[in-house]
PDB file of C-alpha atoms in Angstrom:
ATOM      1  CA  MET A1283    -108.334 -47.028 129.603  1.00 43.00           C
ATOM      2  CA  THR A1284    -110.746 -44.629 127.879  1.00 46.00           C
ATOM      3  CA  LYS A1285    -107.977 -43.241 125.747  1.00 49.00           C
ATOM      4  CA  ASN A1286    -106.996 -46.765 124.691  1.00 48.00           C
ATOM      5  CA  ARG A1287    -110.626 -47.575 123.885  1.00 53.00           C
ATOM      6  CA  VAL A1288    -110.874 -44.607 121.497  1.00 53.00           C
ATOM      7  CA  ALA A1289    -107.626 -45.716 119.808  1.00 85.00           C
ATOM      8  CA  THR A1290    -109.009 -49.219 119.377  1.00 91.00           C
ATOM      9  CA  ASP A1291    -112.236 -47.953 117.820  1.00 91.00           C
ATOM     10  CA  ARG A1292    -110.219 -45.827 115.415  1.00 92.00           C
ATOM     11  CA  LEU A1293    -108.080 -48.845 114.510  1.00 94.00           C
ATOM     12  CA  HIS A1294    -111.203 -50.895 113.804  1.00 95.00           C
ATOM     13  CA  LEU A1295    -112.420 -48.133 111.484  1.00 95.00           C
ATOM     14  CA  TRP A1296    -109.189 -48.182 109.489  1.00 96.00           C
ATOM     15  CA  LEU A1297    -109.183 -51.973 109.342  1.00 96.00           C
ATOM     16  CA  MET A1298    -112.715 -52.018 107.952  1.00 96.00           C
ATOM     17  CA  LEU A1299    -111.760 -49.380 105.391  1.00 96.00           C
ATOM     18  CA  ILE A1300    -108.899 -51.631 104.274  1.00 97.00           C
ATOM     19  CA  LEU A1301    -111.402 -54.450 103.775  1.00 97.00           C
ATOM     20  CA  THR A1302    -113.618 -52.055 101.807  1.00 96.00           C
ATOM     21  CA  PHE A1303    -110.687 -51.416  99.465  1.00 97.00           C
ATOM     22  CA  SER A1304    -110.167 -55.186  99.237  1.00 97.00           C
ATOM     23  CA  THR A1305    -113.798 -55.650  98.215  1.00 96.00           C
ATOM     24  CA  GLY A1306    -113.288 -53.260  95.309  1.00 96.00           C
ATOM     25  CA  VAL A1307    -110.338 -55.368  94.157  1.00 97.00           C
ATOM     26  CA  ILE A1308    -112.311 -58.611  94.376  1.00 97.00           C
ATOM     27  CA  ASP A1309    -115.373 -57.249  92.585  1.00 96.00           C
ATOM     28  CA  ALA A1310    -113.213 -55.966  89.724  1.00 96.00           C
ATOM     29  CA  VAL A1311    -111.626 -59.404  89.423  1.00 96.00           C
ATOM     30  CA  GLY A1312    -115.018 -61.114  89.406  1.00 94.00           C
ATOM     31  CA  TYR A1313    -116.790 -58.752  87.053  1.00 94.00           C
ATOM     32  CA  LEU A1314    -114.010 -58.181  84.538  1.00 95.00           C
ATOM     33  CA  GLY A1315    -112.190 -61.487  84.789  1.00 95.00           C
ATOM     34  CA  LEU A1316    -114.912 -64.021  85.576  1.00 93.00           C
ATOM     35  CA  ASP A1317    -117.922 -63.368  83.357  1.00 86.00           C
ATOM     36  CA  ARG A1318    -119.497 -60.289  84.946  1.00 89.00           C
ATOM     37  CA  VAL A1319    -120.242 -61.568  88.412  1.00 93.00           C
ATOM     38  CA  PHE A1320    -120.013 -59.579  91.641  1.00 94.00           C
ATOM     39  CA  THR A1321    -118.656 -61.550  94.566  1.00 93.00           C
ATOM     40  CA  GLY A1322    -118.817 -58.777  97.169  1.00 93.00           C
ATOM     41  CA  ASN A1323    -121.626 -56.447  96.088  1.00 91.00           C
ATOM     42  CA  MET A1324    -124.714 -58.640  95.959  1.00 93.00           C
ATOM     43  CA  THR A1325    -126.936 -55.780  94.800  1.00 90.00           C
ATOM     44  CA  GLY A1326    -125.191 -55.983  91.430  1.00 89.00           C
ATOM     45  CA  ASN A1327    -125.954 -59.695  91.145  1.00 92.00           C
ATOM     46  CA  VAL A1328    -129.615 -59.226  92.018  1.00 93.00           C
ATOM     47  CA  VAL A1329    -129.937 -56.573  89.310  1.00 92.00           C
ATOM     48  CA  LEU A1330    -128.097 -58.738  86.772  1.00 89.00           C
ATOM     49  CA  LEU A1331    -130.370 -61.693  87.515  1.00 92.00           C
ATOM     50  CA  GLY A1332    -133.471 -59.541  87.255  1.00 93.00           C
ATOM     51  CA  MET A1333    -132.448 -58.231  83.834  1.00 92.00           C
ATOM     52  CA  ALA A1334    -131.480 -61.720  82.677  1.00 89.00           C
ATOM     53  CA  PHE A1335    -134.832 -63.165  83.769  1.00 88.00           C
ATOM     54  CA  ALA A1336    -136.576 -60.363  81.880  1.00 88.00           C
ATOM     55  CA  GLY A1337    -134.893 -61.502  78.679  1.00 81.00           C
ATOM     56  CA  GLY A1338    -131.675 -59.513  78.684  1.00 73.00           C
ATOM     57  CA  THR A1339    -129.460 -61.113  76.076  1.00 73.00           C
ATOM     58  CA  GLY A1340    -125.952 -62.221  76.898  1.00 80.00           C
ATOM     59  CA  LEU A1341    -126.321 -61.659  80.633  1.00 85.00           C
ATOM     60  CA  PRO A1342    -124.892 -64.325  82.974  1.00 87.00           C
ATOM     61  CA  VAL A1343    -127.271 -66.232  85.210  1.00 91.00           C
ATOM     62  CA  LEU A1344    -125.502 -69.227  86.769  1.00 92.00           C
ATOM     63  CA  ARG A1345    -122.529 -67.503  88.353  1.00 93.00           C
ATOM     64  CA  PRO A1346    -124.419 -64.510  89.793  1.00 94.00           C
ATOM     65  CA  ALA A1347    -127.014 -66.912  91.222  1.00 95.00           C
ATOM     66  CA  LEU A1348    -124.342 -69.122  92.747  1.00 96.00           C
ATOM     67  CA  ALA A1349    -122.505 -66.090  94.101  1.00 96.00           C
ATOM     68  CA  LEU A1350    -125.687 -64.881  95.781  1.00 96.00           C
ATOM     69  CA  VAL A1351    -126.326 -68.284  97.387  1.00 97.00           C
ATOM     70  CA  PHE A1352    -122.744 -68.804  98.549  1.00 97.00           C
ATOM     71  CA  PHE A1353    -122.432 -65.228  99.866  1.00 97.00           C
ATOM     72  CA  MET A1354    -125.469 -65.911 102.047  1.00 97.00           C
ATOM     73  CA  LEU A1355    -123.978 -69.233 103.107  1.00 98.00           C
ATOM     74  CA  GLY A1356    -120.724 -67.550 104.134  1.00 97.00           C
ATOM     75  CA  ALA A1357    -122.607 -64.845 106.030  1.00 97.00           C
ATOM     76  CA  ALA A1358    -124.731 -67.477 107.776  1.00 97.00           C
ATOM     77  CA  LEU A1359    -121.671 -69.474 108.830  1.00 97.00           C
ATOM     78  CA  ALA A1360    -119.941 -66.390 110.191  1.00 97.00           C
ATOM     79  CA  GLY A1361    -123.139 -65.303 111.915  1.00 96.00           C
ATOM     80  CA  ARG A1362    -123.379 -68.643 113.723  1.00 96.00           C
ATOM     81  CA  VAL A1363    -119.727 -68.537 114.782  1.00 96.00           C
ATOM     82  CA  LEU A1364    -120.036 -64.958 116.057  1.00 96.00           C
ATOM     83  CA  ARG A1365    -123.505 -65.327 117.585  1.00 93.00           C
ATOM     84  CA  LYS A1366    -122.281 -65.791 121.155  1.00 90.00           C
ATOM     85  CA  ALA A1367    -119.119 -63.722 120.824  1.00 92.00           C
ATOM     86  CA  PRO A1368    -118.801 -60.588 122.970  1.00 89.00           C
ATOM     87  CA  GLU A1369    -119.237 -57.112 121.510  1.00 85.00           C
ATOM     88  CA  GLY A1370    -116.322 -55.708 119.553  1.00 90.00           C
ATOM     89  CA  TRP A1371    -113.333 -57.721 118.429  1.00 95.00           C
ATOM     90  CA  SER A1372    -112.953 -61.186 119.921  1.00 95.00           C
ATOM     91  CA  GLY A1373    -111.054 -64.377 119.286  1.00 95.00           C
ATOM     92  CA  ARG A1374    -113.933 -65.489 117.089  1.00 96.00           C
ATOM     93  CA  THR A1375    -113.606 -62.317 115.013  1.00 97.00           C
ATOM     94  CA  SER A1376    -109.969 -63.194 114.418  1.00 97.00           C
ATOM     95  CA  GLY A1377    -111.046 -66.717 113.491  1.00 97.00           C
ATOM     96  CA  THR A1378    -113.595 -65.664 110.872  1.00 98.00           C
ATOM     97  CA  LEU A1379    -111.214 -63.166 109.281  1.00 98.00           C
ATOM     98  CA  LEU A1380    -108.474 -65.801 109.328  1.00 98.00           C
ATOM     99  CA  ALA A1381    -110.867 -68.042 107.392  1.00 98.00           C
ATOM    100  CA  VAL A1382    -111.235 -65.235 104.824  1.00 98.00           C
ATOM    101  CA  THR A1383    -107.454 -64.919 104.573  1.00 98.00           C
ATOM    102  CA  VAL A1384    -106.936 -68.662 104.170  1.00 98.00           C
ATOM    103  CA  GLY A1385    -109.743 -68.910 101.615  1.00 98.00           C
ATOM    104  CA  LEU A1386    -108.371 -66.063  99.498  1.00 98.00           C
ATOM    105  CA  THR A1387    -104.811 -67.361  99.736  1.00 98.00           C
ATOM    106  CA  GLY A1388    -105.793 -70.865  98.718  1.00 98.00           C
ATOM    107  CA  LEU A1389    -107.885 -69.545  95.866  1.00 97.00           C
ATOM    108  CA  ALA A1390    -105.066 -67.285  94.643  1.00 98.00           C
ATOM    109  CA  VAL A1391    -102.740 -70.296  94.498  1.00 98.00           C
ATOM    110  CA  PHE A1392    -105.394 -72.383  92.733  1.00 97.00           C
ATOM    111  CA  VAL A1393    -106.067 -69.689  90.125  1.00 97.00           C
ATOM    112  CA  ALA A1394    -102.326 -69.209  89.586  1.00 97.00           C
ATOM    113  CA  LEU A1395    -101.874 -72.916  88.842  1.00 97.00           C
ATOM    114  CA  VAL A1396    -105.107 -73.655  86.974  1.00 96.00           C
ATOM    115  CA  ASP A1397    -106.702 -71.773  84.090  1.00 95.00           C
ATOM    116  CA  VAL A1398    -110.131 -71.267  85.635  1.00 96.00           C
ATOM    117  CA  THR A1399    -111.369 -69.446  82.542  1.00 93.00           C
ATOM    118  CA  ALA A1400    -110.893 -72.553  80.409  1.00 93.00           C
ATOM    119  CA  GLU A1401    -113.911 -74.435  81.793  1.00 93.00           C
ATOM    120  CA  GLU A1402    -117.273 -73.175  82.999  1.00 93.00           C
ATOM    121  CA  VAL A1403    -117.241 -75.277  86.168  1.00 95.00           C
ATOM    122  CA  LEU A1404    -113.824 -73.989  87.264  1.00 96.00           C
ATOM    123  CA  GLY A1405    -114.904 -70.388  86.848  1.00 95.00           C
ATOM    124  CA  SER A1406    -118.105 -71.053  88.772  1.00 96.00           C
ATOM    125  CA  ILE A1407    -116.164 -72.679  91.617  1.00 96.00           C
ATOM    126  CA  THR A1408    -113.852 -69.669  91.762  1.00 97.00           C
ATOM    127  CA  THR A1409    -116.646 -67.093  91.952  1.00 96.00           C
ATOM    128  CA  SER A1410    -118.570 -69.201  94.472  1.00 97.00           C
ATOM    129  CA  VAL A1411    -115.563 -69.453  96.797  1.00 97.00           C
ATOM    130  CA  LEU A1412    -114.933 -65.727  96.465  1.00 97.00           C
ATOM    131  CA  ALA A1413    -118.565 -65.004  97.312  1.00 97.00           C
ATOM    132  CA  THR A1414    -118.397 -67.308 100.348  1.00 98.00           C
ATOM    133  CA  VAL A1415    -115.372 -65.587 101.856  1.00 97.00           C
ATOM    134  CA  MET A1416    -116.846 -62.162 101.120  1.00 97.00           C
ATOM    135  CA  GLY A1417    -120.025 -63.221 102.920  1.00 96.00           C
ATOM    136  CA  ILE A1418    -117.915 -64.198 105.931  1.00 97.00           C
ATOM    137  CA  GLN A1419    -116.133 -60.850 105.774  1.00 97.00           C
ATOM    138  CA  ALA A1420    -119.373 -58.865 105.514  1.00 95.00           C
ATOM    139  CA  ALA A1421    -120.970 -60.664 108.466  1.00 96.00           C
ATOM    140  CA  THR A1422    -117.848 -60.111 110.556  1.00 96.00           C
ATOM    141  CA  ALA A1423    -117.799 -56.394 109.706  1.00 94.00           C
ATOM    142  CA  LYS A1424    -121.493 -56.151 110.596  1.00 93.00           C
ATOM    143  CA  ARG A1425    -120.773 -57.732 113.969  1.00 92.00           C
ATOM    144  CA  LEU A1426    -118.021 -55.206 114.699  1.00 93.00           C
ATOM    145  CA  LYS A1427    -120.555 -52.380 114.232  1.00 90.00           C
ATOM    146  CA  VAL A1428    -118.189 -49.761 112.864  1.00 92.00           C
ATOM    147  CA  ALA A1429    -120.632 -46.977 112.007  1.00 85.00           C
ATOM    148  CA  GLU A1430    -121.303 -46.461 108.292  1.00 84.00           C
ATOM    149  CA  ILE A1431    -118.796 -49.129 107.172  1.00 90.00           C
ATOM    150  CA  THR A1432    -120.073 -52.452 105.792  1.00 88.00           C
ATOM    151  CA  THR A1433    -116.989 -53.265 103.627  1.00 91.00           C
ATOM    152  CA  VAL A1434    -119.117 -54.663 100.769  1.00 87.00           C
ATOM    153  CA  VAL A1435    -121.621 -52.003  99.677  1.00 80.00           C
ATOM    154  CA  VAL A1436    -121.522 -48.206  99.428  1.00 86.00           C
ATOM    155  CA  THR A1437    -125.006 -47.332  98.103  1.00 86.00           C
ATOM    156  CA  SER A1438    -126.282 -46.674 101.626  1.00 87.00           C
ATOM    157  CA  THR A1439    -123.036 -44.829 102.372  1.00 88.00           C
ATOM    158  CA  ILE A1440    -123.512 -42.548  99.371  1.00 90.00           C
ATOM    159  CA  THR A1441    -127.135 -41.962 100.391  1.00 90.00           C
ATOM    160  CA  GLY A1442    -126.104 -41.047 103.922  1.00 90.00           C
ATOM    161  CA  LEU A1443    -123.324 -38.771 102.709  1.00 90.00           C
ATOM    162  CA  ALA A1444    -125.736 -36.826 100.499  1.00 93.00           C
ATOM    163  CA  SER A1445    -128.892 -36.843 102.629  1.00 93.00           C
ATOM    164  CA  ASP A1446    -127.076 -35.847 105.833  1.00 91.00           C
ATOM    165  CA  SER A1447    -124.879 -33.244 104.143  1.00 92.00           C
ATOM    166  CA  ARG A1448    -124.996 -29.534 104.908  1.00 89.00           C
ATOM    167  CA  LEU A1449    -126.423 -29.045 101.416  1.00 88.00           C
ATOM    168  CA  ALA A1450    -129.420 -31.107 102.554  1.00 91.00           C
ATOM    169  CA  GLY A1451    -129.672 -29.173 105.808  1.00 90.00           C
ATOM    170  CA  GLY A1452    -127.880 -31.783 107.911  1.00 91.00           C
ATOM    171  CA  LYS A1453    -124.698 -31.694 109.967  1.00 88.00           C
ATOM    172  CA  SER A1454    -122.674 -34.120 107.806  1.00 85.00           C
ATOM    173  CA  PRO A1455    -121.982 -36.758 110.487  1.00 88.00           C
ATOM    174  CA  PHE A1456    -119.407 -39.375 109.555  1.00 90.00           C
ATOM    175  CA  TRP A1457    -118.683 -37.548 106.300  1.00 91.00           C
ATOM    176  CA  ALA A1458    -114.973 -38.407 106.409  1.00 92.00           C
ATOM    177  CA  ARG A1459    -115.443 -42.155 106.818  1.00 92.00           C
ATOM    178  CA  ARG A1460    -118.301 -42.213 104.326  1.00 93.00           C
ATOM    179  CA  ALA A1461    -116.242 -40.407 101.706  1.00 95.00           C
ATOM    180  CA  SER A1462    -113.259 -42.632 102.494  1.00 95.00           C
ATOM    181  CA  ALA A1463    -115.312 -45.808 102.021  1.00 94.00           C
ATOM    182  CA  ILE A1464    -116.585 -44.622  98.645  1.00 95.00           C
ATOM    183  CA  ALA A1465    -113.132 -43.565  97.477  1.00 96.00           C
ATOM    184  CA  LEU A1466    -111.470 -46.760  98.715  1.00 96.00           C
ATOM    185  CA  ILE A1467    -113.883 -49.199  97.086  1.00 96.00           C
ATOM    186  CA  MET A1468    -113.410 -47.275  93.833  1.00 96.00           C
ATOM    187  CA  ALA A1469    -109.630 -47.302  94.263  1.00 97.00           C
ATOM    188  CA  GLY A1470    -109.785 -51.028  94.955  1.00 97.00           C
ATOM    189  CA  ALA A1471    -111.688 -51.563  91.717  1.00 97.00           C
ATOM    190  CA  VAL A1472    -108.994 -49.630  89.863  1.00 98.00           C
ATOM    191  CA  VAL A1473    -106.273 -51.799  91.409  1.00 98.00           C
ATOM    192  CA  GLY A1474    -108.237 -54.969  90.625  1.00 97.00           C
ATOM    193  CA  ALA A1475    -108.685 -53.936  87.003  1.00 97.00           C
ATOM    194  CA  VAL A1476    -104.987 -53.096  86.654  1.00 97.00           C
ATOM    195  CA  ALA A1477    -104.009 -56.394  88.309  1.00 97.00           C
ATOM    196  CA  LEU A1478    -105.985 -58.279  85.668  1.00 96.00           C
ATOM    197  CA  LYS A1479    -103.531 -57.010  83.058  1.00 96.00           C
ATOM    198  CA  GLY A1480    -100.972 -59.199  84.768  1.00 96.00           C
ATOM    199  CA  ASP A1481    -103.006 -62.266  85.704  1.00 96.00           C
ATOM    200  CA  LEU A1482    -106.270 -63.235  87.387  1.00 96.00           C
ATOM    201  CA  TRP A1483    -104.646 -64.482  90.596  1.00 97.00           C
ATOM    202  CA  ILE A1484    -102.850 -61.220  91.357  1.00 98.00           C
ATOM    203  CA  GLY A1485    -105.940 -59.309  92.485  1.00 97.00           C
ATOM    204  CA  ILE A1486    -107.025 -62.215  94.682  1.00 98.00           C
ATOM    205  CA  ALA A1487    -103.538 -62.364  96.189  1.00 98.00           C
ATOM    206  CA  VAL A1488    -103.639 -58.631  96.928  1.00 98.00           C
ATOM    207  CA  SER A1489    -106.903 -59.091  98.805  1.00 98.00           C
ATOM    208  CA  ALA A1490    -105.464 -62.082 100.676  1.00 98.00           C
ATOM    209  CA  VAL A1491    -102.529 -59.973 101.870  1.00 98.00           C
ATOM    210  CA  LEU A1492    -104.836 -57.147 102.962  1.00 98.00           C
ATOM    211  CA  SER A1493    -107.057 -59.588 104.830  1.00 98.00           C
ATOM    212  CA  ALA A1494    -104.015 -61.069 106.577  1.00 98.00           C
ATOM    213  CA  VAL A1495    -102.868 -57.600 107.664  1.00 98.00           C
ATOM    214  CA  VAL A1496    -106.318 -56.741 109.019  1.00 98.00           C
ATOM    215  CA  THR A1497    -106.573 -60.058 110.876  1.00 98.00           C
ATOM    216  CA  LEU A1498    -103.128 -59.715 112.444  1.00 97.00           C
ATOM    217  CA  LEU A1499    -103.492 -56.085 113.515  1.00 96.00           C
ATOM    218  CA  GLY A1500    -106.996 -56.614 114.863  1.00 96.00           C
ATOM    219  CA  HIS A1501    -106.001 -59.717 116.819  1.00 96.00           C
ATOM    220  CA  LEU A1502    -102.914 -58.069 118.306  1.00 95.00           C
ATOM    221  CA  ARG A1503    -104.957 -55.084 119.488  1.00 94.00           C
ATOM    222  CA  HIS A1504    -107.581 -57.436 120.916  1.00 95.00           C
ATOM    223  CA  ARG A1505    -104.935 -59.224 122.962  1.00 94.00           C
ATOM    224  CA  GLN A1506    -103.509 -55.905 124.165  1.00 92.00           C
ATOM    225  CA  ASP A1507    -106.956 -54.750 125.246  1.00 91.00           C
ATOM    226  CA  VAL A1508    -107.620 -58.020 127.090  1.00 90.00           C
ATOM    227  CA  ARG A1509    -104.304 -57.772 128.955  1.00 90.00           C
ATOM    228  CA  ALA A1510    -104.967 -54.131 129.833  1.00 87.00           C
ATOM    229  CA  ALA A1511    -108.423 -55.000 131.162  1.00 82.00           C
ATOM    230  CA  LEU A1512    -107.041 -57.851 133.282  1.00 83.00           C
ATOM    231  CA  THR A1513    -104.331 -55.598 134.695  1.00 81.00           C
ATOM    232  CA  GLU A1514    -106.851 -52.884 135.540  1.00 75.00           C
ATOM    233  CA  ASN A1515    -109.213 -55.370 137.197  1.00 73.00           C
ATOM    234  CA  ALA A1516    -106.339 -56.853 139.208  1.00 70.00           C
ATOM    235  CA  GLY A1517    -105.320 -53.386 140.362  1.00 68.00           C
ATOM    236  CA  GLU A1518    -108.854 -52.536 141.440  1.00 64.00           C
ATOM    237  CA  ALA A1519    -109.138 -55.846 143.317  1.00 62.00           C
ATOM    238  CA  ALA A1520    -105.872 -55.176 145.156  1.00 64.00           C
ATOM    239  CA  LEU A1521    -107.191 -51.807 146.344  1.00 62.00           C
ATOM    240  CA  ARG A1522    -110.313 -53.291 147.881  1.00 63.00           C
TER     241      ARG A1522
END
């Protein structure tokens, strides 16, 4: 059982790294394709709003503000759903990530059929929905407690990588996953930017597929772990 537990923890790490890559894709779509708004990295929106309020010319205000509000709303909804869930992956974890998958899929179809750049309100709806699902994703990742992986921000990861490095006199714990998270969110941004050369919906669709893969693999492993635990408990009971 211990061996299986280690394998499950490793799987969760890889699944969260996939979602980190997906965040890079989504943020590239939002920033480059939807009027410079971050839908995953809220730090960027806070900075944009601060500069805009200080008189920065040409900086967006409405969409970053809406993204910030709806990201928090998504995180709050996921937090309530997961509040009483057990530690680790659970059926509720699968449910929240399924909501992310459905939201991204529906939005990809909507953006493919409707020119959301034609009207201000359509673009704002698109970025707000993206921010909501990314808030759900971030809260779910936080609940899983995979060390050093948040899926939506890498500033703290970069800080940890540098401050705990051997150069700084540390022992470089988690250096591989930290470096992977940084590289993957950057790679995701590259993919998102390239996808925009085709159409706006493509990057969203890529993230929807990745979210579906993560949800399916995580749920299947969860069911395997539950069955294994029940079998082990039944065996122990029979020996008593």
